[in-house]
Coordinates of C-alpha atoms and ligand atoms in Angstrom, one line a residue:
X107 CA -0.1 0.1 -0.6
X108 CA 2.0 3.9 -1.2
X109 CA 0.2 6.7 0.2
X110 CA 0.5 9.6 -1.0
X111 CA -1.3 13.7 -0.1
X112 CA -3.0 16.2 -2.4
X113 CA -2.1 14.1 -5.0
X114 CA -2.3 15.1 -8.9
X115 CA -5.0 13.3 -10.9
X116 CA -3.5 15.0 -14.2
X117 CA -2.4 12.2 -15.5
X118 CA -4.9 10.0 -13.6
X119 CA -7.6 10.2 -16.1
X120 CA -8.0 10.3 -19.8
X121 CA -9.9 13.6 -19.5
X122 CA -6.3 15.2 -18.5
X123 CA -8.3 17.0 -15.6
X124 CA -5.8 19.3 -13.2
X125 CA -7.6 18.9 -9.7
X126 CA -5.8 17.0 -6.4
X127 CA -6.6 14.0 -4.0
X128 CA -6.3 15.4 -0.7
X129 CA -6.0 11.1 0.4
X130 CA -4.2 9.3 -2.7
X131 CA -4.1 5.6 -1.6
X132 CA -3.1 2.4 -3.7
X133 CA -4.4 -0.6 -3.2
X134 CA -1.9 -3.8 -4.8
X135 CA -3.5 -6.6 -3.3
X136 CA -7.1 -7.1 -1.1
X137 CA -5.2 -7.5 2.3
X138 CA -3.6 -3.4 1.6
X139 CA -8.0 -3.0 1.6
X140 CA -8.8 -4.9 4.6
X141 CA -6.1 -3.4 6.8
X142 CA -6.8 0.2 5.6
X143 CA -10.6 -0.3 6.0
X144 CA -9.5 -1.5 9.5
X145 CA -8.1 1.8 10.3
X146 CA -10.8 4.4 8.4
X147 CA -13.6 2.8 8.0
X148 CA -16.0 3.3 5.5
X149 CA -17.0 6.9 4.7
X150 CA -15.5 9.2 1.6
X151 CA -14.4 7.0 -0.4
X152 CA -13.9 6.9 -3.9
X153 CA -12.3 4.1 -6.1
X154 CA -10.4 4.9 -9.2
X155 CA -9.0 2.9 -11.9
X156 CA -7.3 3.9 -15.0
X157 CA -9.7 7.6 -15.1
X158 CA -11.3 7.3 -18.2
X159 CA -14.8 7.4 -17.3
X160 CA -14.7 10.3 -15.5
X161 CA -15.4 14.3 -15.4
X162 CA -14.0 15.5 -12.8
X163 CA -15.1 19.0 -12.0
X164 CA -13.4 19.0 -8.9
X165 CA -10.4 18.1 -6.1
X166 CA -11.6 14.8 -3.8
X167 CA -11.6 16.0 -0.6
X168 CA -11.8 12.1 0.9
X169 CA -10.0 9.4 0.7
X170 CA -9.3 8.1 -3.0
X171 CA -8.2 4.5 -3.2
X172 CA -6.0 3.3 -6.7
X173 CA -6.9 0.3 -7.5
X174 CA -3.8 -2.4 -8.5
X175 CA -4.4 -5.6 -7.5
X176 CA -2.9 -7.7 -10.2
X177 CA -3.4 -11.4 -11.9
X178 CA -4.5 -13.4 -14.6
X179 CA -5.2 -17.3 -13.5
X180 CA -7.4 -19.6 -15.0
X181 CA -9.1 -21.5 -12.1
X182 CA -11.2 -23.8 -14.4
X183 CA -10.5 -26.0 -17.5
X184 CA -13.2 -27.5 -19.2
X185 CA -13.2 -29.1 -24.1
X186 CA -15.1 -26.1 -24.7
X187 CA -14.0 -23.2 -22.0
X188 CA -11.9 -21.6 -19.6
X189 CA -13.0 -19.3 -16.4
X190 CA -10.7 -16.5 -15.7
X191 CA -9.9 -15.0 -12.9
X192 CA -8.2 -11.4 -13.5
X193 CA -7.3 -8.3 -10.6
X194 CA -9.5 -5.7 -11.0
X195 CA -6.3 -3.7 -11.6
X196 CA -5.1 -5.4 -14.8
X197 CA -5.5 -3.4 -17.9
X198 CA -8.5 -4.7 -19.7
X199 CA -7.1 -3.9 -23.5
X200 CA -3.8 -5.8 -22.1
X201 CA -5.5 -8.4 -20.3
X202 CA -8.1 -8.8 -24.4
X203 CA -4.2 -9.2 -25.8
X204 CA -3.7 -12.1 -23.3
X205 CA -7.0 -13.8 -23.9
X206 CA -6.7 -13.2 -27.5
X207 CA -2.5 -14.2 -28.0
X208 CA -4.5 -17.6 -26.3
X209 CA -6.3 -18.3 -28.2
X210 CA -9.5 -17.4 -25.7
X211 CA -12.3 -16.0 -27.5
X212 CA -15.8 -14.0 -26.4
X213 CA -13.8 -10.8 -26.1
X214 CA -12.0 -9.3 -29.4
X215 CA -14.8 -7.4 -29.8
X216 CA -14.1 -5.0 -26.9
X217 CA -9.7 -4.4 -27.2
X218 CA -9.0 -0.8 -27.0
X219 CA -11.1 0.0 -24.1
X220 CA -9.5 1.4 -22.1
X221 CA -9.2 1.3 -18.5
X222 CA -8.8 -1.3 -15.6
X223 CA -11.0 -4.8 -15.5
X224 CA -12.5 -4.0 -12.1
X225 CA -14.2 -1.2 -13.5
X226 CA -15.7 -2.5 -16.7
X227 CA -18.1 -4.5 -14.5
X228 CA -19.8 -0.4 -13.6
X229 CA -21.7 0.5 -17.0
X230 CA -20.9 -3.9 -17.8
X231 CA -18.5 -1.9 -21.3
X232 CA -19.3 -3.0 -24.8
X233 CA -18.3 -2.3 -28.0
X234 CA -19.0 -4.0 -31.5
X235 CA -22.3 -6.0 -30.3
X236 CA -20.5 -7.7 -27.4
X237 CA -20.7 -6.7 -23.6
X238 CA -19.0 -7.8 -20.8
X239 CA -22.2 -9.8 -19.5
X240 CA -21.7 -11.7 -22.5
X241 CA -18.7 -13.4 -20.6
X242 CA -18.9 -12.8 -16.8
X243 CA -19.4 -15.7 -14.8
X244 CA -19.5 -13.1 -10.9
X245 CA -17.0 -10.8 -8.9
X246 CA -15.5 -10.3 -5.5
X247 CA -16.6 -6.9 -3.8
X248 CA -15.2 -5.9 -0.5
X249 CA -18.7 -3.7 0.1
X250 CA -18.0 -0.6 2.3
X251 CA -21.9 -0.8 4.4
X252 CA -21.0 -4.9 4.8
X253 CA -18.1 -3.9 6.5
X254 CA -16.7 -7.2 4.8
X255 CA -16.0 -9.0 1.0
X256 CA -18.9 -9.9 -0.6
X257 CA -19.3 -11.6 -3.6
X258 CA -21.7 -11.3 -6.8
X259 CA -23.3 -13.7 -9.2
X260 CA -24.2 -12.5 -12.5
X261 CA -28.3 -11.3 -11.7
X262 CA -27.0 -9.9 -7.9
X263 CA -24.7 -7.5 -10.8
X264 CA -28.6 -6.6 -12.5
X265 CA -26.3 -5.7 -15.8
X266 CA -28.2 -3.5 -18.2
X267 CA -27.8 -1.7 -21.3
X268 CA -24.1 0.2 -20.6
X269 CA -25.5 -0.7 -16.9
X270 CA -25.7 -2.1 -13.9
X271 CA -26.0 -2.1 -9.8
X272 CA -23.4 -0.5 -9.0
X273 CA -24.5 2.7 -11.3
X274 CA -27.5 2.4 -9.1
X275 CA -28.3 1.0 -5.4
X276 CA -24.7 0.8 -4.9
X277 CA -22.8 3.7 -6.7
X278 CA -19.9 4.1 -4.1
X279 CA -20.9 1.1 -2.4
X280 CA -17.9 -0.7 -3.2
X281 CA -14.7 -1.7 -4.4
X282 CA -14.1 -4.4 -7.1
X283 CA -11.1 -6.5 -6.4
X284 CA -11.7 -9.6 -8.9
X285 CA -13.4 -10.0 -11.8
X286 CA -14.4 -14.1 -13.2
X287 CA -14.6 -14.5 -17.0
X288 CA -15.6 -17.7 -19.1
X289 CA -13.7 -17.4 -22.3
X290 CA -14.3 -19.9 -25.5
X291 CA -12.3 -21.8 -26.9
X292 CA -13.5 -22.2 -29.7
X293 CA -14.5 -19.6 -32.4
X294 CA -18.0 -20.4 -32.2
X295 CA -19.0 -17.5 -30.8
X296 CA -17.6 -14.5 -33.3
X297 CA -19.5 -11.6 -34.3
X298 CA -18.7 -9.6 -36.7
X299 CA -23.3 -8.3 -36.8
X300 CA -21.6 -4.5 -37.0
X301 CA -20.5 -2.9 -40.5
X302 CA -17.8 -1.6 -39.5
X303 CA -15.3 -4.8 -39.0
X304 CA -17.3 -6.8 -41.2
X305 CA -15.8 -3.8 -43.5
X306 CA -12.7 -4.5 -41.9
X307 CA -12.6 -8.0 -42.4
X308 CA -13.9 -7.7 -46.5
X309 CA -11.4 -11.3 -47.9
X310 CA -9.7 -11.9 -44.7
X311 CA -10.6 -14.9 -42.9
X312 CA -12.8 -14.7 -39.8
X313 CA -11.2 -15.6 -36.3
X314 CA -10.3 -13.8 -32.7
X315 CA -6.9 -12.5 -33.9
X316 CA -8.7 -10.5 -37.6
X317 CA -11.3 -9.2 -35.5
X318 CA -9.5 -7.7 -32.2
X319 CA -7.1 -6.7 -34.9
X320 CA -9.8 -4.9 -37.0
X321 CA -11.2 -3.5 -33.6
X322 CA -7.9 -2.2 -33.3
X323 CA -7.7 -0.8 -36.1
X324 CA -11.0 1.1 -37.1
X325 CA -11.1 2.4 -32.9
X326 CA -7.8 4.4 -34.0
X327 CA -8.5 5.6 -36.7
X328 CA -12.0 7.0 -35.6
X329 CA -11.4 7.8 -31.7
X330 CA -8.8 10.5 -30.5
X331 CA -6.0 9.1 -28.3
X332 CA -6.3 10.7 -25.1
X333 CA -2.7 11.0 -25.2
X334 CA -3.0 13.3 -28.4
X335 CA -6.9 14.5 -26.8
X336 CA -8.4 14.4 -23.9
X337 CA -11.3 12.5 -23.9
X338 CA -13.5 9.9 -21.9
X339 CA -15.1 8.7 -24.9
X340 CA -18.5 8.4 -25.1
X341 CA -19.5 11.6 -23.5
X342 CA -23.2 10.6 -23.5
X343 CA -25.5 7.0 -23.8
X344 CA -27.5 6.1 -26.4
X345 CA -31.2 6.9 -26.3
X346 CA -33.0 3.7 -25.3
X347 CA -37.2 4.4 -26.6
X348 CA -39.8 2.8 -26.0
X349 CA -41.8 2.0 -29.7
X350 CA -44.9 4.8 -29.4
X351 CA -41.9 7.6 -28.8
X352 CA -39.7 6.6 -31.5
X353 CA -42.5 6.3 -33.9
X354 CA -43.4 9.6 -32.9
X355 CA -39.9 11.4 -33.1
X356 CA -39.2 8.7 -36.9
X357 CA -42.6 11.1 -38.3
X358 CA -41.0 14.3 -37.4
X359 CA -37.0 13.1 -38.5
X360 CA -37.5 9.7 -41.1
X361 CA -33.7 9.7 -41.4
X362 CA -33.7 8.9 -38.0
X363 CA -31.1 6.1 -37.3
X364 CA -32.3 3.8 -35.3
X365 CA -32.0 -0.3 -34.0
X366 CA -33.7 -2.1 -31.9
X367 CA -32.8 -3.8 -29.2
X368 CA -35.7 -5.5 -27.9
X369 CA -39.6 -5.4 -28.6
X370 CA -40.6 -2.7 -26.6
X371 CA -37.6 -0.6 -26.3
X372 CA -36.0 1.2 -29.8
X373 CA -32.3 2.2 -29.8
X374 CA -31.1 5.9 -31.1
X375 CA -27.4 6.9 -31.3
X376 CA -27.1 9.7 -29.8
X377 CA -24.1 10.6 -32.0
X378 CA -26.7 11.6 -34.9
X379 CA -29.0 13.0 -32.6
X380 CA -26.2 15.4 -31.3
X381 CA -24.4 15.8 -35.4
X382 CA -28.0 17.1 -36.7
X383 CA -27.7 20.3 -33.4
X384 CA -24.9 20.9 -35.9
X385 CA -22.3 20.7 -32.7
X386 CA -20.3 18.0 -34.9
X387 CA -16.6 19.4 -34.9
X388 CA -17.7 22.6 -32.5
X389 CA -14.9 24.0 -29.9
X390 CA -15.8 25.5 -27.6
X391 CA -13.0 27.1 -25.6
X392 CA -11.1 24.4 -24.2
X393 CA -13.3 21.9 -24.6
X394 CA -16.1 20.4 -27.5
X395 CA -17.3 17.5 -29.9
X396 CA -15.0 15.5 -31.8
X397 CA -14.1 16.5 -35.3
X398 CA -15.3 12.8 -36.0
X399 CA -17.2 11.3 -33.9
X400 CA -19.9 14.1 -31.6
X401 CA -20.6 11.9 -29.4
X402 CA -16.1 12.5 -28.1
X403 CA -16.5 15.4 -26.0
X404 CA -12.5 16.7 -25.8
X405 CA -10.2 19.0 -24.1
X406 CA -8.1 21.1 -26.2
X407 CA -5.6 21.3 -23.2
X408 CA -6.4 23.9 -20.5
X409 CA -10.0 22.6 -19.5
X410 CA -12.1 22.7 -16.6
X411 CA -14.3 19.8 -15.4
X412 CA -16.6 22.7 -15.0
X413 CA -15.8 24.3 -17.8
X414 CA -16.8 20.7 -20.1
X415 CA -19.8 20.0 -17.6
X416 CA -21.7 23.8 -18.6
X417 CA -20.5 22.5 -22.6
X418 CA -22.6 19.0 -22.1
X419 CA -25.4 20.5 -20.6
X420 CA -25.8 22.7 -23.8
X421 CA -25.5 19.8 -26.1
X422 CA -28.0 18.3 -23.3
X423 CA -30.4 21.1 -23.9
X424 CA -29.8 21.8 -27.7
X425 CA -30.6 18.6 -28.4
X426 CA -34.0 18.7 -26.3
X427 CA -34.8 21.5 -27.6
X428 CA -34.9 19.9 -31.2
X429 CA -35.9 16.6 -30.4
X430 CA -37.4 16.6 -27.7
X431 CA -34.9 13.6 -26.4
X432 CA -33.5 13.5 -23.4
X433 CA -29.3 12.0 -23.3
X434 CA -27.4 11.5 -19.8
X435 CA -24.3 11.0 -19.3
X436 CA -22.5 7.8 -19.6
X437 CA -19.5 9.0 -18.2
X438 CA -19.2 9.3 -13.8
X439 CA -19.5 13.1 -12.6
X440 CA -17.1 13.6 -9.4
Ligands
FAD640 P1 -12.6 5.0 -13.6 O1 -12.7 5.7 -14.9 O2 -11.9 4.7 -13.3 O3 -13.6 4.5 -13.3 C1 -15.3 4.8 -13.8 C2 -15.9 4.5 -12.2 O4 -15.7 3.6 -12.2 C3 -15.9 5.5 -11.5 O5 -17.7 5.9 -10.3 C4 -15.0 4.7 -10.1 O6 -15.4 5.1 -9.2 C5 -16.0 4.1 -10.6 N1 -14.7 2.6 -10.2 C6 -13.9 2.3 -10.9 N2 -13.1 0.9 -10.4 C7 -13.8 0.3 -9.7 C8 -13.9 -0.7 -8.4 N3 -13.0 -1.8 -8.5 N4 -14.7 -0.8 -7.8 C9 -15.7 0.0 -7.7 N5 -15.9 0.7 -9.0 C10 -15.0 1.2 -9.4 N6 -16.6 2.0 -22.7 C11 -17.4 1.8 -23.5 O7 -18.3 0.3 -22.7 N7 -17.2 0.7 -24.4 C12 -16.5 1.3 -24.9 O8 -16.5 0.7 -26.4 C13 -15.6 2.5 -24.5 N8 -14.8 3.3 -25.7 C14 -13.7 4.3 -24.8 C15 -12.4 4.7 -25.4 C16 -11.8 6.1 -24.9 C17 -11.4 6.2 -25.9 C18 -12.1 6.0 -23.1 C19 -11.3 7.4 -23.0 C20 -12.4 5.3 -22.7 C21 -14.4 4.3 -23.6 N9 -14.8 3.7 -23.0 C22 -16.0 3.0 -23.2 C23 -14.7 4.0 -20.9 C24 -14.3 3.5 -20.3 O9 -12.8 3.0 -21.4 C25 -14.6 2.7 -19.4 O10 -16.4 2.8 -19.1 C26 -14.0 1.6 -18.6 O11 -15.2 0.6 -18.1 C27 -13.6 2.8 -17.1 O12 -13.0 2.6 -16.3 P2 -12.1 2.7 -15.5 O13 -10.6 1.8 -14.9 O14 -10.8 3.6 -16.5 O15 -12.3 3.5 -14.4
NAP641 P1 -20.9 3.4 -35.0 O1 -20.1 2.0 -35.8 O2 -20.7 4.2 -35.6 O3 -22.7 2.9 -34.9 C1 -22.9 3.9 -33.9 C2 -24.1 3.6 -32.6 O4 -24.8 3.2 -33.3 C3 -23.7 2.7 -32.0 O5 -23.4 3.5 -30.7 C4 -23.8 1.2 -31.9 O6 -24.3 1.0 -30.4 C5 -25.3 1.6 -33.0 N1 -24.3 0.3 -33.9 C6 -24.2 0.3 -34.9 N2 -24.2 -0.4 -35.3 C7 -25.2 -1.7 -35.4 C8 -26.0 -2.2 -35.4 N3 -24.9 -3.5 -36.2 N4 -26.4 -3.3 -33.9 C9 -26.4 -2.5 -32.7 N5 -26.1 -1.5 -32.8 C10 -25.5 -0.3 -33.7 O7 -20.3 3.8 -33.7 P2 -18.6 4.2 -32.8 O8 -19.4 5.1 -31.7 O9 -17.7 4.4 -33.7 O10 -18.5 3.1 -31.8 C11 -18.3 1.5 -32.6 C12 -18.6 1.4 -31.4 O11 -17.3 1.0 -29.7 C13 -19.9 1.4 -30.3 O12 -20.8 -0.3 -30.3 C14 -19.6 1.9 -29.6 O13 -20.2 1.6 -28.5 C15 -18.7 1.8 -28.7 N6 -17.8 3.2 -28.5 C16 -18.3 3.3 -26.7 C17 -17.0 4.3 -26.1 C18 -17.5 4.7 -24.8 O14 -17.0 5.2 -24.8 N7 -18.6 4.2 -24.2 C19 -16.6 4.9 -26.8 C20 -16.2 4.2 -28.8 C21 -16.8 3.8 -29.4 P3 -24.1 1.3 -29.3 O15 -23.0 1.7 -28.5 O16 -24.8 0.5 -28.6 O17 -23.0 -0.4 -30.3

């Protein structure tokens, strides 16, 4: 365990916002966590992973625990699958590359998502038609209110579209230490349903590795590298509408793109709504909407969290006025 006081978080969040954490504690093992909780209690705690889904609007006055619990281990193996235990502080993309290297499938579509494995269940990370819940078996977490380590089954995590119980009832109430994922040893679950992937793979063999390579290539060409241009990926979630609300929207805007999620719900890409409001590539002081993907808000170098938040509210308001649709942040605002 390492402790630092008034520690700058500029290099620890992908927006590159310069705020300080009053008490910054690096957790490298579960025993660090138990010892720390015994002496400090459960109040005023925030957990930090890779800082890639955060907008920091002020200094952090309480305790900030940085998850660096490591380890990748196969727990059980059969002919078709492996059950893998992964330390919450492992880097997600490096874990994906480990799986690809070993020929284990199921997470290749989620290549190059920044952040840690421990944060992946928080919003049930997803990309290109695959979500964490598709391979998820369970997790261990320290539950602040119960004062002990707790095992969560998949059902108890309440996964939804970029959502889980950890964004709702258990928001800021747990520290996820280890995650259990079941990966396949066969190629049978390969998913190339997204147009961008199938286009990238034209003329190539479809495999775990080629999908991962395709996703990496698409993402590198389309998304800003946080090391060059600060951002937290999609700032807003896509919109889920009921059939009735959607048909009203479609009547007014016949070209609105959409995807049917289930019998009751239709997904509308928020990027399209923002684009139609004229925000694509628009700069507003030190912040703005990225030129290739307006869903991504960027920091041109010196933005504060408050400025980005203010701009995000302008975008939200314009979308509401034009489409009568409310868009909500995916990013966690502190
Ligand atoms: P952080 O930003 O550090 O934390 C996010 C939240 O999770 C905070 O509330 C924090 O308190 C909580 N948290 C973190 N770790 C723990 C833990 N161990 N226990 C309890 N709570 C914890 N997301 C997608 O779903 N799909 C994408 O395709 C995608 N692409 C992205 C592309 C870019 C360029 C960027 C910058 C972001 C992208 N994201 C995407 C968002 C982000 O990468 C994910 O949400 C990721 O899981 C965040 O991980 P993190 O470790 O950085 O979490
Ligand atoms: P895109 O391919 O331009 O598509 C725009 C939106 O349409 C996406 O948000 C996607 O929803 C939806 N979509 C496209 N094809 C679909 C299909 N065949 N079936 C169902 N929905 C479809 O999106 P993009 O911005 O380049 O992102 C590509 C993928 O990476 C997406 O899955 C996206 O979620 C993910 N991504 C996420 C973040 C983040 O921070 N959360 C950042 C960058 C990229 P979904 O978002 O539901 O897939």
